[in-house]
XYZ file of N, CA and C in Angstrom:
369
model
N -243.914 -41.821 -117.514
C -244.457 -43.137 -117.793
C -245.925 -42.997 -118.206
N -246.570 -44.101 -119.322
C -247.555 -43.497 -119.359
C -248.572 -43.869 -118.565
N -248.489 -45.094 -117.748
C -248.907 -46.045 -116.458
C -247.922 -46.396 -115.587
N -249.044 -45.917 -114.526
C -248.067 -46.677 -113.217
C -248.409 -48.114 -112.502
N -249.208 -48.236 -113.091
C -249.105 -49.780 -113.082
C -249.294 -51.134 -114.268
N -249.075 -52.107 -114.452
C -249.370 -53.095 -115.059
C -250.366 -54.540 -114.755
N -251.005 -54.599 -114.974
C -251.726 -55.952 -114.133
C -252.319 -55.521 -112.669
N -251.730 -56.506 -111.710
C -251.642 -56.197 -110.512
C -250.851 -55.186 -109.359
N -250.193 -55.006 -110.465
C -248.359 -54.116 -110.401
C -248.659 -52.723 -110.189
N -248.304 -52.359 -109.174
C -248.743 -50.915 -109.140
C -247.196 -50.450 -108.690
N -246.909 -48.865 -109.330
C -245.746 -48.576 -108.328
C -246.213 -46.783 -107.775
N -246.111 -46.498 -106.442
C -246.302 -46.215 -105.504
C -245.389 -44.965 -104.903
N -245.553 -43.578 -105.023
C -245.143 -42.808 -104.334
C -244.060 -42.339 -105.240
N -242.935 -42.112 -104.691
C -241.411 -41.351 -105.710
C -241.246 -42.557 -106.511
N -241.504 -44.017 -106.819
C -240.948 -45.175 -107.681
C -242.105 -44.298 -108.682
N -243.058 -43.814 -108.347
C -244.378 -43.899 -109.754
C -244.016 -41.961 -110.291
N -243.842 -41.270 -109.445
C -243.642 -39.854 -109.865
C -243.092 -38.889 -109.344
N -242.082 -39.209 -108.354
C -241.115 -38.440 -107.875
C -241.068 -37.162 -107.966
N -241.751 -36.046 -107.306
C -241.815 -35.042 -106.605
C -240.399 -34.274 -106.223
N -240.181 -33.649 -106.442
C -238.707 -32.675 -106.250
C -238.859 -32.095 -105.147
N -237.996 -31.817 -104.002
C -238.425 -31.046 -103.086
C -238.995 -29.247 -103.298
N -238.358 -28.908 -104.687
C -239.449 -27.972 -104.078
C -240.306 -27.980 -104.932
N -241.505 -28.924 -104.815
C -243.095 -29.025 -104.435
C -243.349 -28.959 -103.569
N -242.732 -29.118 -102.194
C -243.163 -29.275 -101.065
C -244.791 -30.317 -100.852
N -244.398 -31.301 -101.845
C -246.005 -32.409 -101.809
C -245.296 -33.626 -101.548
N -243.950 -33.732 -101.241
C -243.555 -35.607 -101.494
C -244.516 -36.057 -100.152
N -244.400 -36.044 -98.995
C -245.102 -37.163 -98.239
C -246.472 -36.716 -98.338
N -247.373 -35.615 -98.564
C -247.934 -35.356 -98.811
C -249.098 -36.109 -100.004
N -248.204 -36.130 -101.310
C -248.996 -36.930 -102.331
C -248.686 -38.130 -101.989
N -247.402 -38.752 -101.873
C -247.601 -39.947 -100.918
C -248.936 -40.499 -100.010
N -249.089 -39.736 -98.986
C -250.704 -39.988 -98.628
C -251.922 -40.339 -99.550
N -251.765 -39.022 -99.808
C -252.665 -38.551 -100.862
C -253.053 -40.102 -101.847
N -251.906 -40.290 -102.644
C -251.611 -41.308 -103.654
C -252.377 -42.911 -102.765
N -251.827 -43.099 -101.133
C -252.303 -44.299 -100.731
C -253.651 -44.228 -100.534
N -254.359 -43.248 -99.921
C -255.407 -42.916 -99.936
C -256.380 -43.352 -101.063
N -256.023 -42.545 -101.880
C -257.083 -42.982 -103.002
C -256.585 -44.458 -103.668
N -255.754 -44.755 -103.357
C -255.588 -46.491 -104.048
C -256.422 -47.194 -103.387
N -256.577 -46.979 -101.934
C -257.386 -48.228 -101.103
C -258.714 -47.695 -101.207
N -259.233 -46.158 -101.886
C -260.564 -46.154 -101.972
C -260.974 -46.813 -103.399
N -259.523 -46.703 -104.350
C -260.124 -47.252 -105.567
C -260.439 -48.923 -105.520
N -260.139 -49.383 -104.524
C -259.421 -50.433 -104.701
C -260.913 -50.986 -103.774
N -261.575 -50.413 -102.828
C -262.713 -50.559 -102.087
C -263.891 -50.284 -102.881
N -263.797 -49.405 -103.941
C -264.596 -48.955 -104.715
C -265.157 -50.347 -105.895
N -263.792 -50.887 -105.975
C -263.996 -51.572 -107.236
C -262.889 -53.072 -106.647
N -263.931 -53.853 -105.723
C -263.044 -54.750 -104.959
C -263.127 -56.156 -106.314
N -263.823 -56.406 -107.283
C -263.746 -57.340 -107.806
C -262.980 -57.209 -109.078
N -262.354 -55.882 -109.286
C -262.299 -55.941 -110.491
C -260.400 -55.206 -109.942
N -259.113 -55.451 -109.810
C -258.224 -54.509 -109.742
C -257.989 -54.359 -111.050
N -257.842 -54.592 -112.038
C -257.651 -53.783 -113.156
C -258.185 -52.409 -113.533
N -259.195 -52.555 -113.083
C -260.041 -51.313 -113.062
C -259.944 -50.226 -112.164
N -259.325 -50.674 -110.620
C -259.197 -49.936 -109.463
C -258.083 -49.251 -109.764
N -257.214 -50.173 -110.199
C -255.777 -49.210 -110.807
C -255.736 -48.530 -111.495
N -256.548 -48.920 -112.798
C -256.655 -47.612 -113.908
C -257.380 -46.352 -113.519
N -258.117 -46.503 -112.319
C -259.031 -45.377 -111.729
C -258.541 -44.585 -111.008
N -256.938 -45.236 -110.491
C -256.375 -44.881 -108.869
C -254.842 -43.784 -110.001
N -255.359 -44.282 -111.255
C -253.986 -43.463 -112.152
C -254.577 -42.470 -113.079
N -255.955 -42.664 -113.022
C -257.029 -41.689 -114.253
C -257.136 -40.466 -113.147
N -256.948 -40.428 -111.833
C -257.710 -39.713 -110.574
C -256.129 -38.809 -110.208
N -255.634 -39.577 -110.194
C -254.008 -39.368 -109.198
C -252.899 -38.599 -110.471
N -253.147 -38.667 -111.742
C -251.925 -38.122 -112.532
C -252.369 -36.745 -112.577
N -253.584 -36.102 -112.717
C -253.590 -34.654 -112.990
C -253.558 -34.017 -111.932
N -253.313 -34.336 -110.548
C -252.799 -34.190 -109.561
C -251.227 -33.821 -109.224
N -250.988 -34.992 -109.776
C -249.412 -35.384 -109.861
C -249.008 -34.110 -110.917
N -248.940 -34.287 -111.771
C -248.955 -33.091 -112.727
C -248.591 -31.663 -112.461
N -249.804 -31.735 -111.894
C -249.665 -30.241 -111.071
C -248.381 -29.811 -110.339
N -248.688 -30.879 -109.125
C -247.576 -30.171 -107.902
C -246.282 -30.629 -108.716
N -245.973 -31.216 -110.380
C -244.778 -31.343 -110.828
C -244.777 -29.958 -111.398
N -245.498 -29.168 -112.003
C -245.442 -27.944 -112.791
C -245.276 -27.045 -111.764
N -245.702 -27.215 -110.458
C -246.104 -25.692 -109.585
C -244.802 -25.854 -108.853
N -243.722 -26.920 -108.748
C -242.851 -27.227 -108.246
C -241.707 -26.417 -108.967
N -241.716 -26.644 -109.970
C -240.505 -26.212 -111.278
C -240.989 -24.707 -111.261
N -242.191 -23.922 -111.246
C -242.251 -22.888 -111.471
C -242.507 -22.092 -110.462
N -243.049 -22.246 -109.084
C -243.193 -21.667 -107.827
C -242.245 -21.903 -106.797
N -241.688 -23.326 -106.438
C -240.978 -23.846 -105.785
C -239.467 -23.385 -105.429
N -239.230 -23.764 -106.826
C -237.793 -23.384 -106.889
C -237.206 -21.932 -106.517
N -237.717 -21.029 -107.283
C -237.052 -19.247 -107.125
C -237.083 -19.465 -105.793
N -237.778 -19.561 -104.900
C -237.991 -19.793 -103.282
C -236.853 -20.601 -102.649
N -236.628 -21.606 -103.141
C -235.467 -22.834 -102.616
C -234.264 -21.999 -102.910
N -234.420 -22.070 -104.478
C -233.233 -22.059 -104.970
C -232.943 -20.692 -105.764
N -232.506 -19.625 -105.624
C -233.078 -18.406 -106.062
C -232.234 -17.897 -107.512
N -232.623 -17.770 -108.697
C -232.183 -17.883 -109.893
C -231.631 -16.276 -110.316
N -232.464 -15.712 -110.236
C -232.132 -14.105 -110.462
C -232.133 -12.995 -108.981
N -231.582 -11.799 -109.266
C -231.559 -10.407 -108.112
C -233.012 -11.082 -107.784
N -233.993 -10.493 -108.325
C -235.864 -10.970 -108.073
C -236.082 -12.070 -107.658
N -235.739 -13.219 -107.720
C -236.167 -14.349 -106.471
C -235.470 -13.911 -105.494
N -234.259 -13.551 -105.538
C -233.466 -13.209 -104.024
C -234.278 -12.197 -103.062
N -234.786 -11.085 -103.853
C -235.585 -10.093 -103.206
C -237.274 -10.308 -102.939
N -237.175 -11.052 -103.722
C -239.138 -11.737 -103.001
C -238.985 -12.685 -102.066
N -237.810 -13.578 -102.178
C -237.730 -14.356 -101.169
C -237.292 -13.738 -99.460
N -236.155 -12.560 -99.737
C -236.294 -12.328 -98.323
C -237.314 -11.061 -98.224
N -238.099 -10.550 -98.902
C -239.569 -9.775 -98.521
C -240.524 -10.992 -97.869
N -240.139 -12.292 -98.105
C -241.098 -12.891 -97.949
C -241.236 -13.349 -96.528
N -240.150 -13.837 -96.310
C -238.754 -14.241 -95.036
C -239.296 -13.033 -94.129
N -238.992 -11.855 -94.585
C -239.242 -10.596 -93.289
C -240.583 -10.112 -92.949
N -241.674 -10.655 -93.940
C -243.243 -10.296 -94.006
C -243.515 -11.631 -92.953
N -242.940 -12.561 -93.282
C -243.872 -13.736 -91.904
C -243.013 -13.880 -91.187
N -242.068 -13.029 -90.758
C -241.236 -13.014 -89.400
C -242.227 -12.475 -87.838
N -243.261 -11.878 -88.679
C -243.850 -10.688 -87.480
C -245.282 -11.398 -87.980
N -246.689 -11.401 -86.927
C -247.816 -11.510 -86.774
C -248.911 -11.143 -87.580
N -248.378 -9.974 -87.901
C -249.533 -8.904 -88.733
C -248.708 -9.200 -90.149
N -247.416 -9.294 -90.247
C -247.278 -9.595 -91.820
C -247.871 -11.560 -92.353
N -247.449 -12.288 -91.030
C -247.975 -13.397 -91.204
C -249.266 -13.578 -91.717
N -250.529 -12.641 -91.789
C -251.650 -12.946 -91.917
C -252.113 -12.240 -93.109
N -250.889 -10.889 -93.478
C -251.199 -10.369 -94.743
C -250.600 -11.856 -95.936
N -249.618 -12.214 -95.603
C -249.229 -13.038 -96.421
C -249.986 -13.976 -96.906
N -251.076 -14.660 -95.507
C -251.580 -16.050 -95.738
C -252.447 -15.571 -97.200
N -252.933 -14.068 -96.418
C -254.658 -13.861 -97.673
C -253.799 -13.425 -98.999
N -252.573 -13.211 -98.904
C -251.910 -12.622 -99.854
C -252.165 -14.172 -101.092
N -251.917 -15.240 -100.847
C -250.807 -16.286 -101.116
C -252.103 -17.230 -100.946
N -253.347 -17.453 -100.450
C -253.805 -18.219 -100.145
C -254.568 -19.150 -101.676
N -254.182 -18.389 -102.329
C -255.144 -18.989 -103.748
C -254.442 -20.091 -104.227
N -253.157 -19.762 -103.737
C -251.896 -20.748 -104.415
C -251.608 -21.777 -103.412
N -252.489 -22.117 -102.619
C -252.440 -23.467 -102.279
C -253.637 -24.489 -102.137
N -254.891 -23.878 -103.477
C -256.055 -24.301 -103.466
C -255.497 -25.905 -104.222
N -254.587 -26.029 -104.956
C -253.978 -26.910 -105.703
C -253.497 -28.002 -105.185
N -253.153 -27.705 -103.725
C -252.293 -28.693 -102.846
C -253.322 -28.867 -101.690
N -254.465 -28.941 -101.583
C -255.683 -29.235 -100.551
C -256.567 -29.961 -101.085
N -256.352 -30.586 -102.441
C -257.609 -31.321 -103.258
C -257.523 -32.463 -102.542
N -258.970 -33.368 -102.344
C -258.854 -34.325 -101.554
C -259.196 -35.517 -102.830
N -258.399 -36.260 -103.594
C -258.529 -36.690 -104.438
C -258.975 -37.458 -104.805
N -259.252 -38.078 -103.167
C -260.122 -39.570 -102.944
C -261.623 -39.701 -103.000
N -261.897 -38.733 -102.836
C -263.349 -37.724 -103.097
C -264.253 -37.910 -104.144
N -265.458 -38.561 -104.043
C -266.290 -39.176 -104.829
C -266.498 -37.736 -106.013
C-alpha cells in the first residue's frame, strides 16, 4: 500500500503490514508501530494529518526491513530450503544448547539484530 492511512484513518499493526512469522517482529513492531503513533500524534497534536504522514514517513523503512530480513534470514531457520539451511540450522540448535557456545553465538550474530532494536519513536 502506498499509505496506511487516509484522513483520520489509520490502519494499525498486521491490517497496515503484516509481518510473517519468520521476522520474528509481529508483536514487536506492533509496539513499536503504537509507540511512535502516540508520539507522532503528541508531537503534532493540532494537526493529525500530519502526525500520520510522520507516524508512516518514520514506521515504513522500518517495516521494510524486518519484511526483507524476514524472507531472507528468517525463513532457512523456520523453514529449511536446502542440505545448508538444514546444517546451519542444527549447528546452530547444538552451539546454543551449551553456555560457552551460547555466548560465542550472541558475538557471533549480534550485528544482525542491530535492525530489530531501533527505537523508532526517537527524536
Amino acid at each position: 500500500m502506498p499509505t496506511w492511512h487516509t484522513d483520520r484513518v489509520d490502519l494499525l499493526g498486521d491490517s497496515a503490514w503484516c509481518l510473517t512469522l519468520y521476522s520474528g517482529m509481529g508483536a514487536s513492531s506492533a509496539l513499536a508501530g503504537a509507540d511512535l503513533l502516540g508520539t507522532s500524534l503528541q508531537r503534532n497534536p493540532d494537526n493529525i494529518t500530519r502526525a500520520l504522514r510522520e507516524y508512516d514517513q518514520r514506521l515504513r523503512p522500518f517495516i521494510a526491513t524486518q519484511q526483507h530480513l524476514g524472507c531472507k534470514d528468517g525463513l532457512p531457520m523456520f523453514v529449511p530450503q536446502t542440505r545448508r539451511d538444514i546444517t546451519v540450522r542444527t549447528l546452530v540448535q547444538r552451539l546454543t544448547s551449551n553456555p560457552v557456545g551460547k555466548r560465542v553465538m550472541a558475538k557471533a550474530i549480534a550485528g544482525q539484530f542491530k535492525s530489530k532494536s531501533v527505537d523508532i519513536a526517537a527524536p
